[in-house]
Coordinates of C-alpha atoms and ligand atoms in Angstrom, one line a residue:
M214 CA 43.6 85.2 112.8
T215 CA 45.1 87.6 115.3
R216 CA 43.0 87.7 118.5
V217 CA 43.2 90.8 120.8
L218 CA 41.3 91.1 124.1
G219 CA 40.3 94.6 125.0
I220 CA 39.5 95.6 128.6
S221 CA 37.9 98.9 129.7
G222 CA 38.8 100.2 133.1
S223 CA 35.4 101.9 133.7
L224 CA 32.3 100.3 135.1
R225 CA 29.9 103.2 134.3
R226 CA 27.2 102.6 131.7
G227 CA 28.0 105.7 129.7
S228 CA 31.8 105.2 129.8
H229 CA 33.8 106.9 127.1
N230 CA 36.5 104.3 127.5
S231 CA 34.1 101.4 127.0
A232 CA 32.6 103.3 124.0
L233 CA 36.2 103.7 122.7
L234 CA 36.7 100.0 123.1
R235 CA 33.4 99.2 121.3
A236 CA 34.5 101.5 118.4
A237 CA 37.8 99.7 118.2
T238 CA 36.1 96.4 117.7
R239 CA 34.8 97.5 114.3
L240 CA 38.1 99.2 113.2
M241 CA 40.4 96.3 113.5
P242 CA 42.6 95.5 110.5
P243 CA 41.8 92.5 108.3
G244 CA 42.5 89.2 109.8
A245 CA 42.3 90.5 113.4
T246 CA 39.5 90.4 116.0
L247 CA 39.0 92.4 119.2
E248 CA 37.0 90.7 121.9
V249 CA 35.7 92.7 124.8
G250 CA 36.7 91.5 128.3
S251 CA 35.2 92.9 131.5
I252 CA 36.3 93.8 135.0
R253 CA 32.7 93.7 136.2
G254 CA 32.2 91.4 139.2
I255 CA 35.8 91.4 140.3
P256 CA 35.8 91.9 144.0
L257 CA 38.3 94.1 146.0
Y258 CA 41.5 92.2 146.3
D259 CA 41.8 90.4 149.6
Y260 CA 44.3 87.7 150.3
D261 CA 41.8 85.9 152.6
V262 CA 39.5 85.6 149.6
E263 CA 42.4 84.5 147.4
V264 CA 43.3 81.5 149.6
R265 CA 39.7 80.4 149.5
G266 CA 39.9 80.4 145.7
I267 CA 40.3 82.8 142.7
P268 CA 36.9 84.4 142.1
A269 CA 35.1 83.3 139.0
A270 CA 35.2 86.7 137.3
V271 CA 38.9 86.8 137.7
A272 CA 39.5 83.3 136.5
Q273 CA 37.3 84.0 133.4
L274 CA 39.2 87.1 132.5
K275 CA 42.5 85.4 133.0
E276 CA 41.6 82.6 130.6
A277 CA 40.4 85.2 128.1
I278 CA 43.8 86.8 128.3
V279 CA 45.6 83.5 127.9
A280 CA 43.5 82.8 124.8
A281 CA 44.4 86.1 123.2
D282 CA 47.5 87.1 121.2
G283 CA 47.5 90.5 122.7
V284 CA 45.7 92.8 125.3
L285 CA 44.5 96.3 124.8
L286 CA 43.9 98.2 128.1
V287 CA 41.5 101.1 127.7
T288 CA 42.1 103.3 130.7
P289 CA 40.3 106.2 132.3
E290 CA 42.3 108.7 134.3
Y291 CA 41.5 109.5 137.9
N292 CA 43.4 112.1 139.8
N293 CA 46.2 112.1 137.3
S294 CA 46.7 108.4 137.6
L295 CA 45.1 105.1 136.9
P296 CA 41.7 104.2 138.3
G297 CA 41.7 102.0 141.4
V298 CA 39.1 99.6 140.1
F299 CA 41.2 98.9 137.0
K300 CA 44.4 98.4 139.0
N301 CA 42.5 96.2 141.4
A302 CA 41.4 94.0 138.5
I303 CA 45.0 93.7 137.2
D304 CA 46.2 92.9 140.7
W305 CA 43.8 90.0 140.9
L306 CA 44.8 88.8 137.5
S307 CA 48.4 88.6 138.8
R308 CA 47.4 86.1 141.5
P309 CA 48.6 83.6 142.3
S310 CA 52.0 85.1 141.3
A311 CA 53.0 81.7 139.7
D312 CA 50.4 82.6 137.0
I313 CA 52.1 85.9 136.0
K314 CA 54.2 84.0 133.5
R315 CA 51.2 82.4 131.9
V316 CA 49.0 85.5 131.9
F317 CA 51.4 88.4 131.4
T318 CA 55.0 87.6 130.6
G319 CA 55.9 88.5 127.0
R320 CA 52.3 89.1 126.0
P321 CA 51.9 92.1 123.7
F322 CA 50.0 94.8 125.6
A323 CA 49.0 98.3 124.6
V324 CA 47.3 101.1 126.5
I325 CA 44.9 103.8 125.2
G326 CA 42.3 106.0 126.9
A327 CA 39.8 108.8 126.7
S328 CA 38.9 111.6 129.1
P329 CA 36.8 114.7 129.0
G330 CA 39.8 116.8 130.1
Q331 CA 42.3 118.5 127.8
F332 CA 45.2 116.1 128.3
G333 CA 43.3 112.9 127.5
T334 CA 44.7 110.1 129.7
V335 CA 48.4 110.9 129.3
Q336 CA 49.2 110.7 133.0
S337 CA 47.1 107.6 133.5
Q338 CA 48.8 105.8 130.6
T339 CA 52.1 106.8 132.1
A340 CA 51.1 105.5 135.5
W341 CA 50.5 102.0 133.9
L342 CA 54.1 101.7 132.9
P343 CA 55.6 100.5 136.2
V344 CA 52.8 98.0 136.5
L345 CA 53.3 96.6 133.1
R346 CA 57.0 96.5 133.5
T347 CA 56.6 94.6 136.8
L348 CA 54.4 92.1 135.1
G349 CA 56.9 91.6 132.2
V350 CA 54.5 92.3 129.4
H351 CA 55.7 93.1 125.9
A352 CA 54.4 96.7 125.7
W353 CA 53.9 98.5 122.4
F354 CA 55.0 102.1 122.3
G355 CA 54.9 102.6 118.5
G356 CA 51.7 104.6 118.7
R357 CA 49.8 106.8 121.2
L358 CA 46.1 107.4 121.6
A359 CA 45.1 109.7 124.5
L360 CA 41.7 111.2 123.5
A361 CA 41.0 114.6 125.1
R362 CA 37.6 116.3 125.3
A363 CA 35.9 112.9 125.0
D364 CA 32.5 114.4 125.7
N365 CA 32.5 115.7 122.2
L366 CA 33.6 112.5 120.5
F367 CA 30.7 110.2 121.1
D368 CA 27.0 110.5 120.4
E369 CA 24.2 109.9 123.0
D370 CA 24.4 106.1 122.2
G371 CA 28.1 106.0 122.8
N372 CA 29.0 105.8 119.1
L373 CA 32.2 107.4 118.0
K374 CA 31.2 110.4 115.8
D375 CA 34.5 112.0 115.0
A376 CA 35.9 110.9 111.7
A377 CA 39.5 112.1 112.4
V378 CA 39.6 110.2 115.7
E379 CA 38.2 107.2 114.0
E380 CA 41.0 107.3 111.5
Q381 CA 43.5 107.8 114.3
L382 CA 42.1 104.8 116.1
K383 CA 42.2 102.7 113.0
Q384 CA 45.9 103.5 112.4
Y385 CA 46.7 102.8 116.0
L386 CA 45.1 99.4 115.8
A387 CA 46.8 98.5 112.6
G388 CA 50.2 99.4 114.2
Y389 CA 49.5 97.5 117.3
V390 CA 48.2 94.4 115.5
G391 CA 51.4 94.5 113.3
F392 CA 53.4 94.5 116.6
V393 CA 51.4 91.5 117.9
R394 CA 52.0 89.6 114.7
R395 CA 55.7 90.2 114.8
A396 CA 56.0 89.3 118.5
A397 CA 57.3 85.9 119.4
P398 CA 54.5 83.5 120.5
V399 CA 53.8 83.8 124.2
P400 CA 55.2 80.7 126.0
T401 CA 52.3 78.6 127.5
A402 CA 54.3 77.0 130.3
Ligands
LIG532 C1 37.8 110.3 141.1 C2 37.9 110.9 139.7 C3 39.1 111.6 139.4 C4 39.2 112.1 138.1 N1 40.4 112.7 137.8 C5 40.7 113.0 136.5 C6 42.0 113.4 136.0 O1 42.9 113.4 136.8 N2 42.2 113.7 134.7 C7 41.1 113.6 133.8 O2 41.4 113.8 132.6 N3 39.9 113.2 134.2 C8 39.6 112.9 135.5 N4 38.4 112.5 135.9 C9 37.3 112.6 134.9 C10 37.2 111.3 134.1 O3 38.2 111.4 133.1 C11 35.8 111.1 133.6 O4 35.0 110.8 134.7 C12 35.8 110.0 132.5 O5 34.5 110.1 131.9 C13 36.0 108.6 133.2 O6 36.1 107.7 132.2 P1 34.8 106.9 131.6 O7 34.0 107.8 130.9 O8 35.4 105.8 130.8 O9 34.1 106.3 132.8 C14 38.2 112.0 137.2 C15 37.0 111.4 137.5 C16 36.8 110.8 138.8 C17 35.6 110.1 139.1

């Protein structure tokens, strides 16, 4: 079984990105699962807090990543870049820096996103690149999913209602899971 952990970078109840992640959980290829992780409860990064101990919400998400074969980031776009709350969560996950190897290095990551705007989350996804490079993840660039006009793609209950986008998402996930399966196992040390 291939295990992927998905993380939405939005905290709002009606989030398009969280809805996209939920839709992805039921569109995974055979033999693969997508578990939903959460950034909720992660405080603002503060070194003084770090030295007192890694917050429980951070530790929990870190272990969920370590237990996964790959990580799918589902990112909103704020001011043509990535959202601060999401970056803050990833910053916490990279602490202490000695844990970067265990949590990030060589782990297959992919980034998708949705926005009500006409360019989807193209700029936000691009803004993640230096972060992912710095953390040494094994990023997948074989597909791209930046959903524009997301207001029209989900119903009132947050269910994906666009068949073409559903097919696009399915294809994306199949490509990404293939990449995860071909990737060398992530070293545990
Ligand atoms: C501070 C802020 C800045 C935003 N800037 C952008 C932007 O640059 N490009 C864009 O497409 N949408 C932008 N938006 C709109 C978001 O894409 C929209 O709120 C979206 O629904 C957020 O994702 P979510 O639905 O997963 O919460 C911005 C929203 C906020 C709150």
